Amino acid sequence: MPGRFSAARWERAYRRVVRTAFGRVPFYRDQWAAAGRALDEPEATPSAALAGQLHRLCPFALPFDASQEPSLWIGDGRELRDVLALTGAPRRTPVLEVRPAVLDRRTLTPAGPRYGVLLAPDARVVDEDRRHALNAAAHELASRAGRAIVVGERSALDAILPELDGVQVHTVERMTVALAVRDARLGDAPGARPGDVQDARRGDVQDARRGDVQDARRGDVQDARRGDVQDARRGDARGVRAVVVHDPHLGYFAGVHPACGRIHLLWRRFHARPAGRAVAVTALRRRRPVLVGVVPDGAEALDTLITAGCPEHGTPILSTH
């Protein structure tokens, strides 16, 4: 995708993926067979319905063989890299991602940054000592650098951050789209300060703008306000100050832009269109698995989810108003 957003080019990229899906991928070919005719648009498919479908989501010429390769749901790290850039996370800082299982990956992408996995508190391990042993490599990575970006759900962050005492931490909260939309609504509530993200579970308001836009990658964050905010609490970065949107099958596909507080789609990698009262997301660069018209986890619970253009940045956002 080009550096500047073009709605026409975005739609053409989406159409190319749709043609590939209907022409080469069993899961989408079967939609034609079920309908008894050629379809112009793929049926919107809830993300949960994709579980166990990898063998049908890969092109005929590139089938998935579970005995020969790891699960394709693991992803390659590029979406996480891009969504962290969108939220203004600091560059060249080790990334620690909370996951349910260990992952043999030393860098987020071949070009970096350094990467480690922190097992979630509820990960299936023999005991707590074993979890700490498996987390030791990630702790060492953060300690050597003296700083780290930590990505995970709020409950996991609350449990894990005390283990990183002495490390300058930039926390990034991972949410479903439903939770992210809810927090965005609360941030727009009367009396809320611009850029604030209210945590309804705890009733507090975290400043989502401080320190989030420095070092944003020009190619990844369009018109990010450079120097918008300095970290006023360096060395005590325990509050959640960035939000990324995640789905178990789509992966990381959106994040809250610190300059405007809106949920921005990673439009270079994903397309989104209205699907009834939800939204259907298509991965534009994935070849295995091919993901077209996927309703993200939690989107069904929203009253209405639409795609629109950000009035400040002109790129696609997810919104309910």
PDB file of C-alpha atoms in Angstrom:
ATOM      1  CA  MET A   1       0.000   0.000   0.000  1.00  0.00           C
ATOM      2  CA  PRO A   2       1.257   3.550  -0.729  1.00  0.00           C
ATOM      3  CA  GLY A   3       2.409   5.963   1.956  1.00  0.00           C
ATOM      4  CA  ARG A   4      -0.645   8.221   1.676  1.00  0.00           C
ATOM      5  CA  PHE A   5      -4.175   6.933   2.119  1.00  0.00           C
ATOM      6  CA  SER A   6      -6.389   6.720  -0.961  1.00  0.00           C
ATOM      7  CA  ALA A   7      -9.911   5.329  -0.568  1.00  0.00           C
ATOM      8  CA  ALA A   8      -9.932   4.206  -4.217  1.00  0.00           C
ATOM      9  CA  ARG A   9      -6.637   2.294  -3.911  1.00  0.00           C
ATOM     10  CA  TRP A  10      -7.806   0.812  -0.609  1.00  0.00           C
ATOM     11  CA  GLU A  11     -10.969  -0.524  -2.238  1.00  0.00           C
ATOM     12  CA  ARG A  12      -9.010  -1.926  -5.199  1.00  0.00           C
ATOM     13  CA  ALA A  13      -6.685  -3.762  -2.790  1.00  0.00           C
ATOM     14  CA  TYR A  14      -9.745  -5.206  -1.054  1.00  0.00           C
ATOM     15  CA  ARG A  15     -11.258  -6.346  -4.373  1.00  0.00           C
ATOM     16  CA  ARG A  16      -8.031  -8.152  -5.310  1.00  0.00           C
ATOM     17  CA  VAL A  17      -8.125 -10.115  -2.055  1.00  0.00           C
ATOM     18  CA  VAL A  18     -11.816 -10.963  -2.563  1.00  0.00           C
ATOM     19  CA  ARG A  19     -11.102 -12.288  -6.082  1.00  0.00           C
ATOM     20  CA  THR A  20      -8.249 -14.412  -4.725  1.00  0.00           C
ATOM     21  CA  ALA A  21     -10.431 -15.762  -1.920  1.00  0.00           C
ATOM     22  CA  PHE A  22     -13.308 -16.785  -4.163  1.00  0.00           C
ATOM     23  CA  GLY A  23     -10.994 -18.193  -6.819  1.00  0.00           C
ATOM     24  CA  ARG A  24      -8.414 -20.092  -4.753  1.00  0.00           C
ATOM     25  CA  VAL A  25      -9.488 -20.648  -1.149  1.00  0.00           C
ATOM     26  CA  PRO A  26     -11.834 -23.512  -0.167  1.00  0.00           C
ATOM     27  CA  PHE A  27     -13.526 -21.653   2.711  1.00  0.00           C
ATOM     28  CA  TYR A  28     -14.760 -18.915   0.370  1.00  0.00           C
ATOM     29  CA  ARG A  29     -15.416 -21.173  -2.618  1.00  0.00           C
ATOM     30  CA  ASP A  30     -17.793 -23.058  -0.337  1.00  0.00           C
ATOM     31  CA  GLN A  31     -19.757 -19.836   0.220  1.00  0.00           C
ATOM     32  CA  TRP A  32     -20.502 -19.767  -3.524  1.00  0.00           C
ATOM     33  CA  ALA A  33     -21.535 -23.409  -3.410  1.00  0.00           C
ATOM     34  CA  ALA A  34     -23.855 -22.802  -0.443  1.00  0.00           C
ATOM     35  CA  ALA A  35     -25.432 -19.785  -2.119  1.00  0.00           C
ATOM     36  CA  GLY A  36     -25.791 -21.574  -5.456  1.00  0.00           C
ATOM     37  CA  ARG A  37     -24.344 -18.573  -7.289  1.00  0.00           C
ATOM     38  CA  ALA A  38     -21.282 -16.364  -7.563  1.00  0.00           C
ATOM     39  CA  LEU A  39     -21.169 -13.790  -4.762  1.00  0.00           C
ATOM     40  CA  ASP A  40     -19.873 -10.237  -5.079  1.00  0.00           C
ATOM     41  CA  GLU A  41     -19.063  -9.977  -1.370  1.00  0.00           C
ATOM     42  CA  PRO A  42     -17.945 -12.704   1.030  1.00  0.00           C
ATOM     43  CA  GLU A  43     -20.315 -13.529   3.847  1.00  0.00           C
ATOM     44  CA  ALA A  44     -19.419 -11.900   7.137  1.00  0.00           C
ATOM     45  CA  THR A  45     -17.926 -14.612   9.354  1.00  0.00           C
ATOM     46  CA  PRO A  46     -17.600 -14.271  13.155  1.00  0.00           C
ATOM     47  CA  SER A  47     -14.009 -14.734  14.218  1.00  0.00           C
ATOM     48  CA  ALA A  48     -14.966 -17.595  16.554  1.00  0.00           C
ATOM     49  CA  ALA A  49     -16.198 -19.594  13.544  1.00  0.00           C
ATOM     50  CA  LEU A  50     -12.642 -19.705  12.125  1.00  0.00           C
ATOM     51  CA  ALA A  51     -11.319 -21.962  14.888  1.00  0.00           C
ATOM     52  CA  GLY A  52     -10.136 -25.239  13.363  1.00  0.00           C
ATOM     53  CA  GLN A  53     -10.503 -23.932   9.804  1.00  0.00           C
ATOM     54  CA  LEU A  54      -6.864 -23.350   8.806  1.00  0.00           C
ATOM     55  CA  HIS A  55      -6.965 -26.217   6.295  1.00  0.00           C
ATOM     56  CA  ARG A  56      -9.844 -24.468   4.472  1.00  0.00           C
ATOM     57  CA  LEU A  57      -8.477 -20.910   4.755  1.00  0.00           C
ATOM     58  CA  CYS A  58      -5.295 -21.545   2.774  1.00  0.00           C
ATOM     59  CA  PRO A  59      -5.158 -21.483  -1.055  1.00  0.00           C
ATOM     60  CA  PHE A  60      -5.375 -24.809  -2.873  1.00  0.00           C
ATOM     61  CA  ALA A  61      -1.752 -24.420  -4.008  1.00  0.00           C
ATOM     62  CA  LEU A  62      -0.467 -23.658  -0.469  1.00  0.00           C
ATOM     63  CA  PRO A  63      -2.366 -26.005   1.864  1.00  0.00           C
ATOM     64  CA  PHE A  64      -1.793 -26.014   5.609  1.00  0.00           C
ATOM     65  CA  ASP A  65      -0.250 -29.141   7.101  1.00  0.00           C
ATOM     66  CA  ALA A  66      -0.308 -29.148  10.898  1.00  0.00           C
ATOM     67  CA  SER A  67       2.276 -31.931  10.978  1.00  0.00           C
ATOM     68  CA  GLN A  68       4.841 -29.873   9.060  1.00  0.00           C
ATOM     69  CA  GLU A  69       4.480 -26.302  10.398  1.00  0.00           C
ATOM     70  CA  PRO A  70       3.319 -24.370  13.460  1.00  0.00           C
ATOM     71  CA  SER A  71      -0.103 -22.779  13.668  1.00  0.00           C
ATOM     72  CA  LEU A  72      -0.552 -19.895  11.264  1.00  0.00           C
ATOM     73  CA  TRP A  73      -2.514 -18.018  13.942  1.00  0.00           C
ATOM     74  CA  ILE A  74       0.784 -17.133  15.646  1.00  0.00           C
ATOM     75  CA  GLY A  75       1.461 -14.411  13.055  1.00  0.00           C
ATOM     76  CA  ASP A  76       4.808 -12.936  12.057  1.00  0.00           C
ATOM     77  CA  GLY A  77       5.021  -9.883  14.336  1.00  0.00           C
ATOM     78  CA  ARG A  78       4.627  -7.176  11.700  1.00  0.00           C
ATOM     79  CA  GLU A  79       1.109  -6.224  12.766  1.00  0.00           C
ATOM     80  CA  LEU A  80       2.270  -5.756  16.352  1.00  0.00           C
ATOM     81  CA  ARG A  81       5.205  -3.645  15.171  1.00  0.00           C
ATOM     82  CA  ASP A  82       2.902  -1.425  13.108  1.00  0.00           C
ATOM     83  CA  VAL A  83       0.201  -1.014  15.739  1.00  0.00           C
ATOM     84  CA  LEU A  84       2.795  -0.070  18.360  1.00  0.00           C
ATOM     85  CA  ALA A  85       4.102   2.597  15.976  1.00  0.00           C
ATOM     86  CA  LEU A  86       0.541   3.846  15.484  1.00  0.00           C
ATOM     87  CA  THR A  87       0.079   4.282  19.247  1.00  0.00           C
ATOM     88  CA  GLY A  88       3.373   6.151  19.494  1.00  0.00           C
ATOM     89  CA  ALA A  89       5.313   3.508  21.398  1.00  0.00           C
ATOM     90  CA  PRO A  90       9.041   4.319  21.646  1.00  0.00           C
ATOM     91  CA  ARG A  91      11.247   2.862  18.937  1.00  0.00           C
ATOM     92  CA  ARG A  92      14.227   0.565  19.481  1.00  0.00           C
ATOM     93  CA  THR A  93      12.776  -0.578  22.785  1.00  0.00           C
ATOM     94  CA  PRO A  94      12.398  -4.303  23.581  1.00  0.00           C
ATOM     95  CA  VAL A  95       8.824  -5.535  23.246  1.00  0.00           C
ATOM     96  CA  LEU A  96       7.444  -7.978  25.815  1.00  0.00           C
ATOM     97  CA  GLU A  97       4.116  -9.519  24.809  1.00  0.00           C
ATOM     98  CA  VAL A  98       1.844 -11.326  27.248  1.00  0.00           C
ATOM     99  CA  ARG A  99       0.839 -14.645  25.680  1.00  0.00           C
ATOM    100  CA  PRO A 100      -0.690 -17.931  26.864  1.00  0.00           C
ATOM    101  CA  ALA A 101       2.354 -19.936  25.713  1.00  0.00           C
ATOM    102  CA  VAL A 102       6.061 -19.410  25.062  1.00  0.00           C
ATOM    103  CA  LEU A 103       7.203 -18.474  21.563  1.00  0.00           C
ATOM    104  CA  ASP A 104      10.693 -19.035  20.174  1.00  0.00           C
ATOM    105  CA  ARG A 105      11.164 -15.563  18.727  1.00  0.00           C
ATOM    106  CA  ARG A 106      14.062 -13.263  19.626  1.00  0.00           C
ATOM    107  CA  THR A 107      13.097 -10.196  17.571  1.00  0.00           C
ATOM    108  CA  LEU A 108       9.659  -8.881  16.681  1.00  0.00           C
ATOM    109  CA  THR A 109      10.663  -8.777  12.999  1.00  0.00           C
ATOM    110  CA  PRO A 110      14.001  -9.597  11.322  1.00  0.00           C
ATOM    111  CA  ALA A 111      14.948  -5.913  11.585  1.00  0.00           C
ATOM    112  CA  GLY A 112      13.992  -5.707  15.276  1.00  0.00           C
ATOM    113  CA  PRO A 113      13.209  -4.663  17.930  1.00  0.00           C
ATOM    114  CA  ARG A 114      14.178  -7.324  20.470  1.00  0.00           C
ATOM    115  CA  TYR A 115      11.225  -9.414  21.600  1.00  0.00           C
ATOM    116  CA  GLY A 116      10.253 -11.654  24.478  1.00  0.00           C
ATOM    117  CA  VAL A 117       7.172 -13.430  25.794  1.00  0.00           C
ATOM    118  CA  LEU A 118       5.724 -13.048  29.260  1.00  0.00           C
ATOM    119  CA  LEU A 119       3.377 -15.840  30.224  1.00  0.00           C
ATOM    120  CA  ALA A 120       0.005 -14.610  31.410  1.00  0.00           C
ATOM    121  CA  PRO A 121      -0.809 -15.278  35.068  1.00  0.00           C
ATOM    122  CA  ASP A 122      -3.446 -17.807  33.962  1.00  0.00           C
ATOM    123  CA  ALA A 123      -1.164 -19.609  31.486  1.00  0.00           C
ATOM    124  CA  ARG A 124      -1.176 -23.380  31.900  1.00  0.00           C
ATOM    125  CA  VAL A 125       2.068 -24.224  33.703  1.00  0.00           C
ATOM    126  CA  VAL A 126       2.994 -26.696  36.438  1.00  0.00           C
ATOM    127  CA  ASP A 127       3.209 -23.984  39.085  1.00  0.00           C
ATOM    128  CA  GLU A 128       4.061 -20.310  39.592  1.00  0.00           C
ATOM    129  CA  ASP A 129       7.785 -21.062  39.873  1.00  0.00           C
ATOM    130  CA  ARG A 130       7.694 -22.614  36.412  1.00  0.00           C
ATOM    131  CA  ARG A 131       5.988 -19.520  34.993  1.00  0.00           C
ATOM    132  CA  HIS A 132       8.697 -17.305  36.487  1.00  0.00           C
ATOM    133  CA  ALA A 133      11.404 -19.582  35.039  1.00  0.00           C
ATOM    134  CA  LEU A 134       9.902 -19.372  31.569  1.00  0.00           C
ATOM    135  CA  ASN A 135       9.599 -15.579  31.908  1.00  0.00           C
ATOM    136  CA  ALA A 136      13.237 -15.223  32.967  1.00  0.00           C
ATOM    137  CA  ALA A 137      14.533 -14.551  29.438  1.00  0.00           C
ATOM    138  CA  ALA A 138      12.041 -11.704  28.914  1.00  0.00           C
ATOM    139  CA  HIS A 139      12.893 -10.237  32.340  1.00  0.00           C
ATOM    140  CA  GLU A 140      16.589 -10.346  31.493  1.00  0.00           C
ATOM    141  CA  LEU A 141      15.977  -8.651  28.148  1.00  0.00           C
ATOM    142  CA  ALA A 142      14.118  -5.805  29.858  1.00  0.00           C
ATOM    143  CA  SER A 143      16.678  -5.504  32.657  1.00  0.00           C
ATOM    144  CA  ARG A 144      19.635  -5.269  30.248  1.00  0.00           C
ATOM    145  CA  ALA A 145      17.931  -2.527  28.240  1.00  0.00           C
ATOM    146  CA  GLY A 146      16.579  -0.773  31.315  1.00  0.00           C
ATOM    147  CA  ARG A 147      13.257  -0.264  29.546  1.00  0.00           C
ATOM    148  CA  ALA A 148      10.563  -2.249  27.775  1.00  0.00           C
ATOM    149  CA  ILE A 149       7.216  -2.031  26.029  1.00  0.00           C
ATOM    150  CA  VAL A 150       4.789  -4.469  27.676  1.00  0.00           C
ATOM    151  CA  VAL A 151       1.639  -5.490  25.764  1.00  0.00           C
ATOM    152  CA  GLY A 152      -1.237  -7.326  27.405  1.00  0.00           C
ATOM    153  CA  GLU A 153      -4.714  -7.204  28.914  1.00  0.00           C
ATOM    154  CA  ARG A 154      -5.188  -4.953  31.927  1.00  0.00           C
ATOM    155  CA  SER A 155      -5.507  -7.800  34.444  1.00  0.00           C
ATOM    156  CA  ALA A 156      -2.267  -9.364  33.169  1.00  0.00           C
ATOM    157  CA  LEU A 157      -0.447  -6.029  33.240  1.00  0.00           C
ATOM    158  CA  ASP A 158      -1.504  -5.434  36.832  1.00  0.00           C
ATOM    159  CA  ALA A 159      -0.066  -8.819  37.801  1.00  0.00           C
ATOM    160  CA  ILE A 160       3.126  -8.678  35.721  1.00  0.00           C
ATOM    161  CA  LEU A 161       4.362  -5.097  36.118  1.00  0.00           C
ATOM    162  CA  PRO A 162       5.547  -5.539  39.735  1.00  0.00           C
ATOM    163  CA  GLU A 163       7.920  -8.223  38.421  1.00  0.00           C
ATOM    164  CA  LEU A 164       9.633  -5.544  36.284  1.00  0.00           C
ATOM    165  CA  ASP A 165      10.529  -3.270  39.162  1.00  0.00           C
ATOM    166  CA  GLY A 166      13.422  -1.000  38.221  1.00  0.00           C
ATOM    167  CA  VAL A 167      12.629  -1.144  34.490  1.00  0.00           C
ATOM    168  CA  GLN A 168      11.196   1.867  32.671  1.00  0.00           C
ATOM    169  CA  VAL A 169       7.968   0.392  31.269  1.00  0.00           C
ATOM    170  CA  HIS A 170       5.758   1.697  28.480  1.00  0.00           C
ATOM    171  CA  THR A 171       2.496  -0.210  28.962  1.00  0.00           C
ATOM    172  CA  VAL A 172       0.149  -0.982  26.076  1.00  0.00           C
ATOM    173  CA  GLU A 173      -3.266  -2.393  26.899  1.00  0.00           C
ATOM    174  CA  ARG A 174      -4.614  -5.050  24.542  1.00  0.00           C
ATOM    175  CA  MET A 175      -8.392  -4.969  24.076  1.00  0.00           C
ATOM    176  CA  THR A 176     -11.177  -6.441  22.011  1.00  0.00           C
ATOM    177  CA  VAL A 177     -12.783  -3.939  19.675  1.00  0.00           C
ATOM    178  CA  ALA A 178     -15.845  -3.781  21.952  1.00  0.00           C
ATOM    179  CA  LEU A 179     -13.739  -2.735  24.956  1.00  0.00           C
ATOM    180  CA  ALA A 180     -11.768  -0.235  22.886  1.00  0.00           C
ATOM    181  CA  VAL A 181     -14.961   1.365  21.548  1.00  0.00           C
ATOM    182  CA  ARG A 182     -16.398   1.560  25.051  1.00  0.00           C
ATOM    183  CA  ASP A 183     -13.290   3.294  26.363  1.00  0.00           C
ATOM    184  CA  ALA A 184     -13.304   5.680  23.396  1.00  0.00           C
ATOM    185  CA  ARG A 185     -16.915   6.598  24.221  1.00  0.00           C
ATOM    186  CA  LEU A 186     -15.993   7.277  27.844  1.00  0.00           C
ATOM    187  CA  GLY A 187     -13.103   9.439  26.699  1.00  0.00           C
ATOM    188  CA  ASP A 188     -15.604  11.600  24.784  1.00  0.00           C
ATOM    189  CA  ALA A 189     -17.950  11.914  27.755  1.00  0.00           C
ATOM    190  CA  PRO A 190     -18.773  15.424  29.026  1.00  0.00           C
ATOM    191  CA  GLY A 191     -16.044  16.648  31.336  1.00  0.00           C
ATOM    192  CA  ALA A 192     -13.440  14.194  30.054  1.00  0.00           C
ATOM    193  CA  ARG A 193     -10.149  15.759  29.016  1.00  0.00           C
ATOM    194  CA  PRO A 194      -9.076  15.305  25.370  1.00  0.00           C
ATOM    195  CA  GLY A 195      -6.876  12.256  25.030  1.00  0.00           C
ATOM    196  CA  ASP A 196      -8.052  10.653  28.259  1.00  0.00           C
ATOM    197  CA  VAL A 197      -9.120   7.020  28.244  1.00  0.00           C
ATOM    198  CA  GLN A 198     -11.377   6.113  31.129  1.00  0.00           C
ATOM    199  CA  ASP A 199     -11.118   2.661  32.666  1.00  0.00           C
ATOM    200  CA  ALA A 200     -14.707   1.729  33.541  1.00  0.00           C
ATOM    201  CA  ARG A 201     -13.550  -1.339  35.394  1.00  0.00           C
ATOM    202  CA  ARG A 202     -11.633   0.738  37.936  1.00  0.00           C
ATOM    203  CA  GLY A 203     -13.323   4.134  37.584  1.00  0.00           C
ATOM    204  CA  ASP A 204     -10.088   6.004  37.011  1.00  0.00           C
ATOM    205  CA  VAL A 205      -8.909   8.077  34.057  1.00  0.00           C
ATOM    206  CA  GLN A 206      -5.463   7.406  32.677  1.00  0.00           C
ATOM    207  CA  ASP A 207      -3.719  10.021  30.584  1.00  0.00           C
ATOM    208  CA  ALA A 208      -3.469   8.271  27.222  1.00  0.00           C
ATOM    209  CA  ARG A 209      -1.478  11.013  25.572  1.00  0.00           C
ATOM    210  CA  ARG A 210       1.647  11.490  27.653  1.00  0.00           C
ATOM    211  CA  GLY A 211       4.731  10.148  26.037  1.00  0.00           C
ATOM    212  CA  ASP A 212       2.859   8.273  23.325  1.00  0.00           C
ATOM    213  CA  VAL A 213       3.772  10.107  20.151  1.00  0.00           C
ATOM    214  CA  GLN A 214       7.495  10.537  20.478  1.00  0.00           C
ATOM    215  CA  ASP A 215       9.552   8.645  17.918  1.00  0.00           C
ATOM    216  CA  ALA A 216       6.456   7.618  15.928  1.00  0.00           C
ATOM    217  CA  ARG A 217       7.486   6.114  12.622  1.00  0.00           C
ATOM    218  CA  ARG A 218       6.695   8.504   9.802  1.00  0.00           C
ATOM    219  CA  GLY A 219       5.702   5.708   7.440  1.00  0.00           C
ATOM    220  CA  ASP A 220       3.377   4.127   9.945  1.00  0.00           C
ATOM    221  CA  VAL A 221       1.705   7.004  11.765  1.00  0.00           C
ATOM    222  CA  GLN A 222       0.377   9.551   9.320  1.00  0.00           C
ATOM    223  CA  ASP A 223       0.554  13.144  10.522  1.00  0.00           C
ATOM    224  CA  ALA A 224       1.488  12.117  14.076  1.00  0.00           C
ATOM    225  CA  ARG A 225       2.041  15.243  16.093  1.00  0.00           C
ATOM    226  CA  ARG A 226       5.745  15.088  16.747  1.00  0.00           C
ATOM    227  CA  GLY A 227       6.688  16.072  20.227  1.00  0.00           C
ATOM    228  CA  ASP A 228       2.980  16.243  21.150  1.00  0.00           C
ATOM    229  CA  VAL A 229       3.703  14.937  24.578  1.00  0.00           C
ATOM    230  CA  GLN A 230       6.747  14.205  26.654  1.00  0.00           C
ATOM    231  CA  ASP A 231       6.706  11.523  29.295  1.00  0.00           C
ATOM    232  CA  ALA A 232       6.244  13.568  32.463  1.00  0.00           C
ATOM    233  CA  ARG A 233       6.702  10.491  34.605  1.00  0.00           C
ATOM    234  CA  ARG A 234       9.867   8.894  33.247  1.00  0.00           C
ATOM    235  CA  GLY A 235      10.929   6.021  35.479  1.00  0.00           C
ATOM    236  CA  ASP A 236       7.342   5.586  36.740  1.00  0.00           C
ATOM    237  CA  ALA A 237       5.477   4.553  33.617  1.00  0.00           C
ATOM    238  CA  ARG A 238       3.055   2.167  35.287  1.00  0.00           C
ATOM    239  CA  GLY A 239      -0.247   3.634  34.058  1.00  0.00           C
ATOM    240  CA  VAL A 240      -1.758   2.233  30.863  1.00  0.00           C
ATOM    241  CA  ARG A 241      -1.186   4.930  28.284  1.00  0.00           C
ATOM    242  CA  ALA A 242      -1.780   3.191  24.949  1.00  0.00           C
ATOM    243  CA  VAL A 243      -4.427   0.840  23.542  1.00  0.00           C
ATOM    244  CA  VAL A 244      -4.191  -1.743  20.760  1.00  0.00           C
ATOM    245  CA  VAL A 245      -7.091  -3.743  19.329  1.00  0.00           C
ATOM    246  CA  HIS A 246      -6.646  -7.486  18.948  1.00  0.00           C
ATOM    247  CA  ASP A 247      -8.620 -10.479  17.725  1.00  0.00           C
ATOM    248  CA  PRO A 248      -7.518 -14.114  18.195  1.00  0.00           C
ATOM    249  CA  HIS A 249      -7.565 -14.748  14.433  1.00  0.00           C
ATOM    250  CA  LEU A 250      -7.091 -11.340  12.801  1.00  0.00           C
ATOM    251  CA  GLY A 251      -4.339 -10.468  15.254  1.00  0.00           C
ATOM    252  CA  TYR A 252      -3.554  -6.773  15.878  1.00  0.00           C
ATOM    253  CA  PHE A 253      -5.627  -4.742  13.446  1.00  0.00           C
ATOM    254  CA  ALA A 254      -6.225  -1.320  15.053  1.00  0.00           C
ATOM    255  CA  GLY A 255      -5.048   0.993  17.791  1.00  0.00           C
ATOM    256  CA  VAL A 256      -5.882   4.281  19.474  1.00  0.00           C
ATOM    257  CA  HIS A 257      -4.008   7.186  17.914  1.00  0.00           C
ATOM    258  CA  PRO A 258      -2.592   9.341  20.736  1.00  0.00           C
ATOM    259  CA  ALA A 259      -3.113  12.620  18.888  1.00  0.00           C
ATOM    260  CA  CYS A 260      -6.874  12.267  18.405  1.00  0.00           C
ATOM    261  CA  GLY A 261      -7.953   9.426  20.712  1.00  0.00           C
ATOM    262  CA  ARG A 262      -9.781   7.601  17.893  1.00  0.00           C
ATOM    263  CA  ILE A 263      -9.491   3.916  16.980  1.00  0.00           C
ATOM    264  CA  HIS A 264      -7.438   3.850  13.786  1.00  0.00           C
ATOM    265  CA  LEU A 265      -7.415   0.804  11.542  1.00  0.00           C
ATOM    266  CA  LEU A 266      -4.038  -0.448  10.280  1.00  0.00           C
ATOM    267  CA  TRP A 267      -5.273   0.436   6.818  1.00  0.00           C
ATOM    268  CA  ARG A 268      -2.142  -0.675   4.995  1.00  0.00           C
ATOM    269  CA  ARG A 269      -2.765  -4.192   6.282  1.00  0.00           C
ATOM    270  CA  PHE A 270      -6.533  -4.355   6.805  1.00  0.00           C
ATOM    271  CA  HIS A 271      -9.757  -3.283   5.125  1.00  0.00           C
ATOM    272  CA  ALA A 272     -13.050  -2.819   6.981  1.00  0.00           C
ATOM    273  CA  ARG A 273     -16.615  -2.472   5.754  1.00  0.00           C
ATOM    274  CA  PRO A 274     -20.007  -2.348   7.500  1.00  0.00           C
ATOM    275  CA  ALA A 275     -21.638  -5.760   7.986  1.00  0.00           C
ATOM    276  CA  GLY A 276     -25.102  -5.370   9.436  1.00  0.00           C
ATOM    277  CA  ARG A 277     -24.629  -3.868  12.876  1.00  0.00           C
ATOM    278  CA  ALA A 278     -20.963  -4.874  13.085  1.00  0.00           C
ATOM    279  CA  VAL A 279     -17.944  -4.550  10.831  1.00  0.00           C
ATOM    280  CA  ALA A 280     -16.194  -7.068   8.579  1.00  0.00           C
ATOM    281  CA  VAL A 281     -12.395  -6.905   8.467  1.00  0.00           C
ATOM    282  CA  THR A 282     -10.197  -8.247   5.664  1.00  0.00           C
ATOM    283  CA  ALA A 283      -6.451  -8.859   5.884  1.00  0.00           C
ATOM    284  CA  LEU A 284      -4.933  -7.270   2.775  1.00  0.00           C
ATOM    285  CA  ARG A 285      -1.456  -8.835   2.978  1.00  0.00           C
ATOM    286  CA  ARG A 286      -2.069 -12.305   4.374  1.00  0.00           C
ATOM    287  CA  ARG A 287      -1.701 -15.200   1.963  1.00  0.00           C
ATOM    288  CA  ARG A 288      -1.946 -18.033   4.492  1.00  0.00           C
ATOM    289  CA  PRO A 289      -4.514 -17.923   5.973  1.00  0.00           C
ATOM    290  CA  VAL A 290      -6.676 -15.757   3.743  1.00  0.00           C
ATOM    291  CA  LEU A 291      -9.014 -13.747   5.984  1.00  0.00           C
ATOM    292  CA  VAL A 292     -11.880 -11.952   4.262  1.00  0.00           C
ATOM    293  CA  GLY A 293     -14.966 -10.459   5.881  1.00  0.00           C
ATOM    294  CA  VAL A 294     -14.149 -11.468   9.467  1.00  0.00           C
ATOM    295  CA  VAL A 295     -16.295  -9.961  12.252  1.00  0.00           C
ATOM    296  CA  PRO A 296     -13.806  -9.358  15.099  1.00  0.00           C
ATOM    297  CA  ASP A 297     -14.281 -10.904  18.501  1.00  0.00           C
ATOM    298  CA  GLY A 298     -16.646  -8.712  20.516  1.00  0.00           C
ATOM    299  CA  ALA A 299     -17.926  -6.645  17.589  1.00  0.00           C
ATOM    300  CA  GLU A 300     -21.272  -8.461  17.655  1.00  0.00           C
ATOM    301  CA  ALA A 301     -21.961  -7.001  21.100  1.00  0.00           C
ATOM    302  CA  LEU A 302     -21.831  -3.416  19.837  1.00  0.00           C
ATOM    303  CA  ASP A 303     -24.978  -1.500  18.896  1.00  0.00           C
ATOM    304  CA  THR A 304     -23.426  -0.384  15.613  1.00  0.00           C
ATOM    305  CA  LEU A 305     -19.831  -0.291  14.434  1.00  0.00           C
ATOM    306  CA  ILE A 306     -18.995   1.757  11.377  1.00  0.00           C
ATOM    307  CA  THR A 307     -15.906   2.705   9.469  1.00  0.00           C
ATOM    308  CA  ALA A 308     -15.274   6.358   8.792  1.00  0.00           C
ATOM    309  CA  GLY A 309     -12.470   8.769   8.057  1.00  0.00           C
ATOM    310  CA  CYS A 310     -10.664  10.470  10.906  1.00  0.00           C
ATOM    311  CA  PRO A 311     -11.380  14.220  10.611  1.00  0.00           C
ATOM    312  CA  GLU A 312      -7.823  14.985  11.738  1.00  0.00           C
ATOM    313  CA  HIS A 313      -5.846  12.356   9.829  1.00  0.00           C
ATOM    314  CA  GLY A 314      -8.107  11.341   6.928  1.00  0.00           C
ATOM    315  CA  THR A 315      -7.467   7.626   7.453  1.00  0.00           C
ATOM    316  CA  PRO A 316      -9.992   4.885   8.392  1.00  0.00           C
ATOM    317  CA  ILE A 317     -11.257   4.646  11.952  1.00  0.00           C
ATOM    318  CA  LEU A 318     -13.713   2.424  13.798  1.00  0.00           C
ATOM    319  CA  SER A 319     -16.496   4.281  15.523  1.00  0.00           C
ATOM    320  CA  THR A 320     -20.089   4.001  16.710  1.00  0.00           C
ATOM    321  CA  HIS A 321     -21.033   7.590  15.906  1.00  0.00           C
TER     322      HIS A 321
END
